[in-house]
mmCIF file of N, CA, C and O in Angstrom:
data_model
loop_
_atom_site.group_PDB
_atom_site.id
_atom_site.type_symbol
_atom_site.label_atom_id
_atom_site.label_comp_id
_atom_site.label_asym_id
_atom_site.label_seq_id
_atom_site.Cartn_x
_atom_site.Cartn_y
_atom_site.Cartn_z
ATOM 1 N N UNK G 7 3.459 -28.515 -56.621
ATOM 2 C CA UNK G 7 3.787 -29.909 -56.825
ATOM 3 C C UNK G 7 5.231 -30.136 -56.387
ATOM 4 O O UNK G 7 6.166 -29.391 -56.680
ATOM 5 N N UNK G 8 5.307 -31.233 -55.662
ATOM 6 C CA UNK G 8 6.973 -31.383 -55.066
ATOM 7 C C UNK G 8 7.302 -32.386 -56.167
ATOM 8 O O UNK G 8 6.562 -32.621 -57.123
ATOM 9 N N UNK G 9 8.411 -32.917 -55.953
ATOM 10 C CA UNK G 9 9.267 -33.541 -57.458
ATOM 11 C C UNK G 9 9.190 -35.377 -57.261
ATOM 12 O O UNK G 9 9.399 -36.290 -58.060
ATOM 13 N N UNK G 10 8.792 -35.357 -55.822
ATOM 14 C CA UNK G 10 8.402 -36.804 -55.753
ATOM 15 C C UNK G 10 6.950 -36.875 -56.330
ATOM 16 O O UNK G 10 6.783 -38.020 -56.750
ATOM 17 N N UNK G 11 5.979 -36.210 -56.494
ATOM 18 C CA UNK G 11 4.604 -36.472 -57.122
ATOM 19 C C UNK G 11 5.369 -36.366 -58.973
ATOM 20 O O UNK G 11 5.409 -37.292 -59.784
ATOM 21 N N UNK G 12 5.811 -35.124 -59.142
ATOM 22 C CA UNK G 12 5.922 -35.165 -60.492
ATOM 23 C C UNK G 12 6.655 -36.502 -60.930
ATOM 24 O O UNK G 12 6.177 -36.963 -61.966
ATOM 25 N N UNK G 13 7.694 -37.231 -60.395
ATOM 26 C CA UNK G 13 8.635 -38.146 -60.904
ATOM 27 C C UNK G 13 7.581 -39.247 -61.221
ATOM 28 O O UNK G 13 7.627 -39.906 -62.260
ATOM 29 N N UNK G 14 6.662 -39.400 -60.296
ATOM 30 C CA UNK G 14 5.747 -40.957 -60.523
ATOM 31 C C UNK G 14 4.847 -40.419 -61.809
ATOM 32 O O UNK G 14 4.595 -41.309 -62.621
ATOM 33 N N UNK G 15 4.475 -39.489 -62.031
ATOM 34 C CA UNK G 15 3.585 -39.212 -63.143
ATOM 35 C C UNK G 15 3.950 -40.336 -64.588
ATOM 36 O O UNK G 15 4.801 -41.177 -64.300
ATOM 37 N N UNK G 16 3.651 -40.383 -65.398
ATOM 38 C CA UNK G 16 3.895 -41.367 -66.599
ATOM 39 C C UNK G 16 3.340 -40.628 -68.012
ATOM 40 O O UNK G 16 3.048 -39.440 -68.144
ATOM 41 N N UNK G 17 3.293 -41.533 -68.873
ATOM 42 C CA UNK G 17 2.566 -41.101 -70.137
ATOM 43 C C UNK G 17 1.271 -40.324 -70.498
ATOM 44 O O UNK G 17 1.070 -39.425 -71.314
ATOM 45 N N UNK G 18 0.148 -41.213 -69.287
ATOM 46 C CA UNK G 18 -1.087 -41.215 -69.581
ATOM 47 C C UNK G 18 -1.361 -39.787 -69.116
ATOM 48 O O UNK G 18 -2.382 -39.279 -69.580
ATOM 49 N N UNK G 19 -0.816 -39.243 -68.496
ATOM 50 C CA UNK G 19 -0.552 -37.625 -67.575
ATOM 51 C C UNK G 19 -0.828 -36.686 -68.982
ATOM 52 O O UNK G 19 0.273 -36.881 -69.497
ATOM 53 N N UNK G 20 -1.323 -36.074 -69.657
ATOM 54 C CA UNK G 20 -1.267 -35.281 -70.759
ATOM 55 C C UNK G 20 -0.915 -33.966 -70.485
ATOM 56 O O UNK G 20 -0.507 -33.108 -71.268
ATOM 57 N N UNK G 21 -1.156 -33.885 -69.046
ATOM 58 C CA UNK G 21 -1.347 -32.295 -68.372
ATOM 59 C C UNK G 21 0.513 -32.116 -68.245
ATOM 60 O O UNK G 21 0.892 -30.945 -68.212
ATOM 61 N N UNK G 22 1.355 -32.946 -68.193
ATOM 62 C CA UNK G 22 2.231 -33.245 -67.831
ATOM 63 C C UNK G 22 3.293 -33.286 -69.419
ATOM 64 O O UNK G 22 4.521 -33.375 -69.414
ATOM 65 N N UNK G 23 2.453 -33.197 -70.606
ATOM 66 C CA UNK G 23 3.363 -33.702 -71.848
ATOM 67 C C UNK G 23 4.081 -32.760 -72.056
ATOM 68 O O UNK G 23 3.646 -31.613 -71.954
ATOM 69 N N UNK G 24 5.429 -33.042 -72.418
ATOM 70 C CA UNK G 24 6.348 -31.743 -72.676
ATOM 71 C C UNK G 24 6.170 -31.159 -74.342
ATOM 72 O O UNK G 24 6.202 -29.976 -74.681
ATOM 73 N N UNK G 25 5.983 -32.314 -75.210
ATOM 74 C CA UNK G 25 5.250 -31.968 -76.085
ATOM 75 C C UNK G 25 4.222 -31.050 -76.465
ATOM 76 O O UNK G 25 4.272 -30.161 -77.315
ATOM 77 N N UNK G 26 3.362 -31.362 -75.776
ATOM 78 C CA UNK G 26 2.037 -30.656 -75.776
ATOM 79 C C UNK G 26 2.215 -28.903 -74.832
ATOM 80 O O UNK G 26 1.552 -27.879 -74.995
ATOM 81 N N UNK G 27 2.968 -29.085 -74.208
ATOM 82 C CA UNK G 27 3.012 -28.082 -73.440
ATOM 83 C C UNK G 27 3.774 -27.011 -74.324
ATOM 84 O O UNK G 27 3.416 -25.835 -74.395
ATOM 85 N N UNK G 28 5.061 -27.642 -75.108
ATOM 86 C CA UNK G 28 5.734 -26.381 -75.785
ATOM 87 C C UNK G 28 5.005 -26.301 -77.662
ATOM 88 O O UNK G 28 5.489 -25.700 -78.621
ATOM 89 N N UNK G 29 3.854 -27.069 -77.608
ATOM 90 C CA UNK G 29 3.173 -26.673 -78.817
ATOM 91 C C UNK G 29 2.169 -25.265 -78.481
ATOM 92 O O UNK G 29 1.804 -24.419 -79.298
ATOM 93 N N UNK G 30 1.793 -25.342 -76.669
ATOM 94 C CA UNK G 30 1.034 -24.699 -76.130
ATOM 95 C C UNK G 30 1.658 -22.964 -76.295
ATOM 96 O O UNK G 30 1.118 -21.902 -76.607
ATOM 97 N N UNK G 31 3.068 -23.367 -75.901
ATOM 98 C CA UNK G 31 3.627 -22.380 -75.766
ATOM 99 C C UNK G 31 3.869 -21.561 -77.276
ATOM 100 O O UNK G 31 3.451 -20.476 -77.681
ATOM 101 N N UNK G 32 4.424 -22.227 -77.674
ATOM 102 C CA UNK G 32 4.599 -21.660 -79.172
ATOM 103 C C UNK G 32 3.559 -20.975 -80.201
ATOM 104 O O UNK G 32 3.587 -19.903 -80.805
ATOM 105 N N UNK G 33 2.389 -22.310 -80.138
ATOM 106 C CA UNK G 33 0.906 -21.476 -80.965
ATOM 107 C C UNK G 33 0.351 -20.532 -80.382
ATOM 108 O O UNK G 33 0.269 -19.466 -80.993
ATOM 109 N N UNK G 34 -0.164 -20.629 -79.109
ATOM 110 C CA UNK G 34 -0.971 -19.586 -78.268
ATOM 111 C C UNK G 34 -0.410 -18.408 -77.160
ATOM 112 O O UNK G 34 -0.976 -17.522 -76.520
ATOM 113 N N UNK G 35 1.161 -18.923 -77.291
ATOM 114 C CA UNK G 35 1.558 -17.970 -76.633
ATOM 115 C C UNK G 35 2.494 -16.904 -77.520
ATOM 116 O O UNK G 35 2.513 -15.674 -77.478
ATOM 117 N N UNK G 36 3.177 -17.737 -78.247
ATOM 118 C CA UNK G 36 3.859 -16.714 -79.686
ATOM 119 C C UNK G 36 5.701 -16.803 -78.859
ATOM 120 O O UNK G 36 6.639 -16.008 -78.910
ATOM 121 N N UNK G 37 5.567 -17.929 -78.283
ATOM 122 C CA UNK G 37 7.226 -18.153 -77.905
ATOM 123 C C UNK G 37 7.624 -18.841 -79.161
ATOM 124 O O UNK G 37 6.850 -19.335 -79.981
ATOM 125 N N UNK G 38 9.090 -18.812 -79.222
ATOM 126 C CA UNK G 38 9.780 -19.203 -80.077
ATOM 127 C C UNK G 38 11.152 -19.989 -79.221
ATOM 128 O O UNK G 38 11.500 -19.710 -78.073
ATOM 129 N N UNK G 39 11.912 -21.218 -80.288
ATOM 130 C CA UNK G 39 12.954 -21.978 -79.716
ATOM 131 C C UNK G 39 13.926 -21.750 -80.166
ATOM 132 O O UNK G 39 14.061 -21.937 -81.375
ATOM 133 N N UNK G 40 15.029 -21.242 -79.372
ATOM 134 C CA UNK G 40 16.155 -21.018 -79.903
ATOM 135 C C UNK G 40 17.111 -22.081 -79.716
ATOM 136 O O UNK G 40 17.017 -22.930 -78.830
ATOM 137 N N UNK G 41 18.264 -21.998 -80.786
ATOM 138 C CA UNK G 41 18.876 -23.048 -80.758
ATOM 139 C C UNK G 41 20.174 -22.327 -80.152
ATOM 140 O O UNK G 41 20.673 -21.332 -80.678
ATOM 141 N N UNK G 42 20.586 -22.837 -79.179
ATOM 142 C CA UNK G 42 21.815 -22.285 -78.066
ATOM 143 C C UNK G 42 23.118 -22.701 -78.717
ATOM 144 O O UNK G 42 24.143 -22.128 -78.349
ATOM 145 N N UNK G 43 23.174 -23.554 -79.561
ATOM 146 C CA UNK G 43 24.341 -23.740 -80.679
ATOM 147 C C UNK G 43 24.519 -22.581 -81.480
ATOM 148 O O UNK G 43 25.688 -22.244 -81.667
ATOM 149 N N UNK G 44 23.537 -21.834 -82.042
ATOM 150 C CA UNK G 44 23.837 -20.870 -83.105
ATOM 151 C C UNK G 44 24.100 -19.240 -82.685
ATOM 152 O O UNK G 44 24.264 -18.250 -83.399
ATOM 153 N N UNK G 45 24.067 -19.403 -81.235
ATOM 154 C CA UNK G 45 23.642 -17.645 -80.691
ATOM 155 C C UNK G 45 24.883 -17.665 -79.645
ATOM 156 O O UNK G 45 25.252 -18.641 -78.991
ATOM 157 N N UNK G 46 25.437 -16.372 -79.639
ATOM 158 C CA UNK G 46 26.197 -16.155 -78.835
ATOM 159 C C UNK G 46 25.308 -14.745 -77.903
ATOM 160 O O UNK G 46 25.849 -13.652 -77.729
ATOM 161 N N UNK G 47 24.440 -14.953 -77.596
ATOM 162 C CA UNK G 47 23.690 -13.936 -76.535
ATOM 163 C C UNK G 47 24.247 -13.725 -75.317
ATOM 164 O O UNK G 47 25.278 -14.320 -75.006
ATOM 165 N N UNK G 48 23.574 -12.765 -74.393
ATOM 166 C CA UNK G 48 24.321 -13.463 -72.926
ATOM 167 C C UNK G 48 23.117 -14.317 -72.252
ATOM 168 O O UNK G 48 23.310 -14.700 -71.099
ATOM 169 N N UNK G 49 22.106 -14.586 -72.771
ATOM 170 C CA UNK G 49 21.095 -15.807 -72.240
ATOM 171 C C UNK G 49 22.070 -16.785 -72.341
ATOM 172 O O UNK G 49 22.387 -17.515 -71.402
ATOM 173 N N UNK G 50 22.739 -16.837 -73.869
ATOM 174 C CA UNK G 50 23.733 -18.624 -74.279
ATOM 175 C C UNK G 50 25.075 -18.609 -72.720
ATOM 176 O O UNK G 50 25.327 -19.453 -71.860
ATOM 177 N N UNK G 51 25.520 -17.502 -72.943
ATOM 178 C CA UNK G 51 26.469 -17.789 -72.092
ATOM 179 C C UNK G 51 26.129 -17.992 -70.694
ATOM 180 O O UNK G 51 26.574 -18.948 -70.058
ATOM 181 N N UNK G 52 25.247 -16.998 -70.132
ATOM 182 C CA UNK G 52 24.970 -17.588 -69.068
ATOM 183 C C UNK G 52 24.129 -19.381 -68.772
ATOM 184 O O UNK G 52 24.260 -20.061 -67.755
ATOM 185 N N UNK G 53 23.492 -19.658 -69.748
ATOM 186 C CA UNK G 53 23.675 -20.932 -69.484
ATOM 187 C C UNK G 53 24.728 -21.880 -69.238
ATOM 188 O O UNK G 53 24.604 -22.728 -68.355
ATOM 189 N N UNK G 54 25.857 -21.786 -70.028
ATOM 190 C CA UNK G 54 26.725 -22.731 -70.413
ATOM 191 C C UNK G 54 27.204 -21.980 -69.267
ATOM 192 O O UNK G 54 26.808 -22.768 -68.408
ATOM 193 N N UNK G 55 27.766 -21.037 -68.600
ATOM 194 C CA UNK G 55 28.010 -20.527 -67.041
ATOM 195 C C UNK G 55 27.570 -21.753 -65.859
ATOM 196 O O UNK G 55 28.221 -22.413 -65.048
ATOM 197 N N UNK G 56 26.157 -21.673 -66.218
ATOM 198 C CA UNK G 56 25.515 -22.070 -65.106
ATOM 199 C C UNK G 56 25.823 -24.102 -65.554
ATOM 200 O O UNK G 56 25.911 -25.001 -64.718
ATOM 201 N N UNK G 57 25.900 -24.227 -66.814
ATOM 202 C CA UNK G 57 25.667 -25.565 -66.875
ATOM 203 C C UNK G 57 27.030 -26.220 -66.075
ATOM 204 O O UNK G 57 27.044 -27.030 -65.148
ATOM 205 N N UNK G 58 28.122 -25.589 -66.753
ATOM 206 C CA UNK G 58 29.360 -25.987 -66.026
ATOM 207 C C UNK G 58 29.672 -26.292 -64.569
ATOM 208 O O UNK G 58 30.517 -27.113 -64.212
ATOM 209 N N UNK G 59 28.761 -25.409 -63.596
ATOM 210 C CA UNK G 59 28.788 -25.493 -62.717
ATOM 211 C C UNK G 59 27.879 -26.806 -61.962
ATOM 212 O O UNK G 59 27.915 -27.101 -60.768
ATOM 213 N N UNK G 60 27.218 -27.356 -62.849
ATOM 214 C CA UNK G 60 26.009 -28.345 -62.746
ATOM 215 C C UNK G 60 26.126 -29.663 -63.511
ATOM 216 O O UNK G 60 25.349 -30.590 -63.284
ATOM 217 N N UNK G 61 27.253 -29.749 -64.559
ATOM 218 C CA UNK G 61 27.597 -30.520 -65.782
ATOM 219 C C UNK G 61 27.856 -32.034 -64.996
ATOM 220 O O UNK G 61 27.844 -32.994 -65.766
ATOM 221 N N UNK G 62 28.059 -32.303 -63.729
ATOM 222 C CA UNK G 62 28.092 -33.558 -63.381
ATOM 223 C C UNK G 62 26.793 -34.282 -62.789
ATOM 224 O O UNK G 62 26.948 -35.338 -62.177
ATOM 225 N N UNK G 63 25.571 -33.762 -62.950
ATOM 226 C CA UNK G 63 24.176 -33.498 -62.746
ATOM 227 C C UNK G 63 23.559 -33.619 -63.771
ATOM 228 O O UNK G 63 23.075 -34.670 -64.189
ATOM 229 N N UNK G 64 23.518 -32.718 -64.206
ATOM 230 C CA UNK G 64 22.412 -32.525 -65.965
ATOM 231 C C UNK G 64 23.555 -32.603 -67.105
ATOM 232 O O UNK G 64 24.671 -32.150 -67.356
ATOM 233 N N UNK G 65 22.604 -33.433 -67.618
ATOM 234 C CA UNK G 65 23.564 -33.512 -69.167
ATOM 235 C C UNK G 65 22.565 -33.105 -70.260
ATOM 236 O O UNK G 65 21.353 -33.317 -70.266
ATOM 237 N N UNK G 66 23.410 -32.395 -71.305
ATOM 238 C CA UNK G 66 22.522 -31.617 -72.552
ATOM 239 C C UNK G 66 22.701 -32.877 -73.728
ATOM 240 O O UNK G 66 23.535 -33.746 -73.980
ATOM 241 N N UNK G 67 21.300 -32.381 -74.315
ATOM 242 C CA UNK G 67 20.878 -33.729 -74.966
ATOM 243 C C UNK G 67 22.557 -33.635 -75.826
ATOM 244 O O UNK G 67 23.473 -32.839 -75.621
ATOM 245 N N UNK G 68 22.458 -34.900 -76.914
ATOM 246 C CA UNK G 68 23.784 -34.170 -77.775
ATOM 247 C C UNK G 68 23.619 -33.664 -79.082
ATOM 248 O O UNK G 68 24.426 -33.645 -80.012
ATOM 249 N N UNK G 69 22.742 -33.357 -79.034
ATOM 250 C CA UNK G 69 21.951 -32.519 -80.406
ATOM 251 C C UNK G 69 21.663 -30.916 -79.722
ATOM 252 O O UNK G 69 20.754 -30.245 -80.210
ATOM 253 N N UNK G 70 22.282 -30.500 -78.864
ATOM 254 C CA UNK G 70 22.649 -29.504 -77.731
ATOM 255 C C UNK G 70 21.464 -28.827 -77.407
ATOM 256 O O UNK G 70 20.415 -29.039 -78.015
ATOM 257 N N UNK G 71 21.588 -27.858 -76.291
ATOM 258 C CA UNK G 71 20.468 -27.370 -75.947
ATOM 259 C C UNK G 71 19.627 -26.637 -77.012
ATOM 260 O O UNK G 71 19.954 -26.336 -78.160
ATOM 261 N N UNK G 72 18.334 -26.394 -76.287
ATOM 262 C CA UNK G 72 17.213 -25.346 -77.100
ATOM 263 C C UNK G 72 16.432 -24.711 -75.690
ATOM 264 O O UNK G 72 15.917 -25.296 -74.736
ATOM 265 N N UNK G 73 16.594 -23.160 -76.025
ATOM 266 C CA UNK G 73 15.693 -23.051 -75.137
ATOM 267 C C UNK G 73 14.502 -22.279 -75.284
ATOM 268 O O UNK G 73 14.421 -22.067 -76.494
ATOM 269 N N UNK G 74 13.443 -21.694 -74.654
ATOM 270 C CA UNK G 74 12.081 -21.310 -75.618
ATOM 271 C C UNK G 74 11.941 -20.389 -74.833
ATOM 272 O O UNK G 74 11.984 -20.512 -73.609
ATOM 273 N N UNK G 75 11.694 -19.008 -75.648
ATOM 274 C CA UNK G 75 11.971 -17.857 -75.676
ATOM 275 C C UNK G 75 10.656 -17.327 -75.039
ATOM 276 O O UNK G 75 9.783 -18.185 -74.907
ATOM 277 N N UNK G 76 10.307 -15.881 -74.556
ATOM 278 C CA UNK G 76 9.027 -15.142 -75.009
ATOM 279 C C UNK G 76 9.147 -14.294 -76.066
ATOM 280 O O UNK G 76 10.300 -14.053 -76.423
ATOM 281 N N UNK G 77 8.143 -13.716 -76.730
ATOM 282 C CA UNK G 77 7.927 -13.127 -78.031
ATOM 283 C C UNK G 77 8.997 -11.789 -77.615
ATOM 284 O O UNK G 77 9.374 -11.548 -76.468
ATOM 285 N N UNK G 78 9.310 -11.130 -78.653
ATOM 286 C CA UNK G 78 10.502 -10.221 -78.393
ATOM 287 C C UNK G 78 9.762 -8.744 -78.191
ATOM 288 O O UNK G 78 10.367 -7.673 -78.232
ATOM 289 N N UNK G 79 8.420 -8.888 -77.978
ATOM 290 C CA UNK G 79 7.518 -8.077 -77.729
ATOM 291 C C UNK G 79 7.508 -7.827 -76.453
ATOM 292 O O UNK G 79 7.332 -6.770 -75.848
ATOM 293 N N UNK G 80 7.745 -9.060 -76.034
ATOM 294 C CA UNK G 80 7.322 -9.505 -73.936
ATOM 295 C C UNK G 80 8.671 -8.322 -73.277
ATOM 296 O O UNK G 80 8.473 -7.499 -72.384
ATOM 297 N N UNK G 81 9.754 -8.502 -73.869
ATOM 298 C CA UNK G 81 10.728 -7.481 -73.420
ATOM 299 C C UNK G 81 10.525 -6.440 -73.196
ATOM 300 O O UNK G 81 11.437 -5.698 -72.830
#
């Protein structure tokens, strides 16, 4: 999918819900969300690495990032 099909997509798209997708992830896959405020990992830092470099582009919500893990098994 190129990013001009995804952008027109809308609500009615379910295949598309971000909702639904990280309930997908979480129940049936056994990921978990970390909150990038509370962890000093080097996943956290390399984000905030990479965000800086991108920070006039993407902005983090202000309830700050989260990002969703695989099970610590998948490692």
């Amino acid at each position: 999918m190129d990013i001009g099909t995804y952008s027109q997509l809308d609500e009615s798209e379910t295949r598309f819900d971000g909702a639904i997708a990280r309930t997908h992830l979480e129940k049936r896959l056994g990921m978990h969300v970390s909150d990038l405020r509370k962890s000093e990992s080097a996943v956290v830092q390399a984000f905030w690495a990479w965000h800086a470099s991108v920070q006039e582009l993407i902005r983090v919500h202000p309830k700050g990032p989260y990002l969703i893990c695989a099970p610590d098994w998948w490692a």
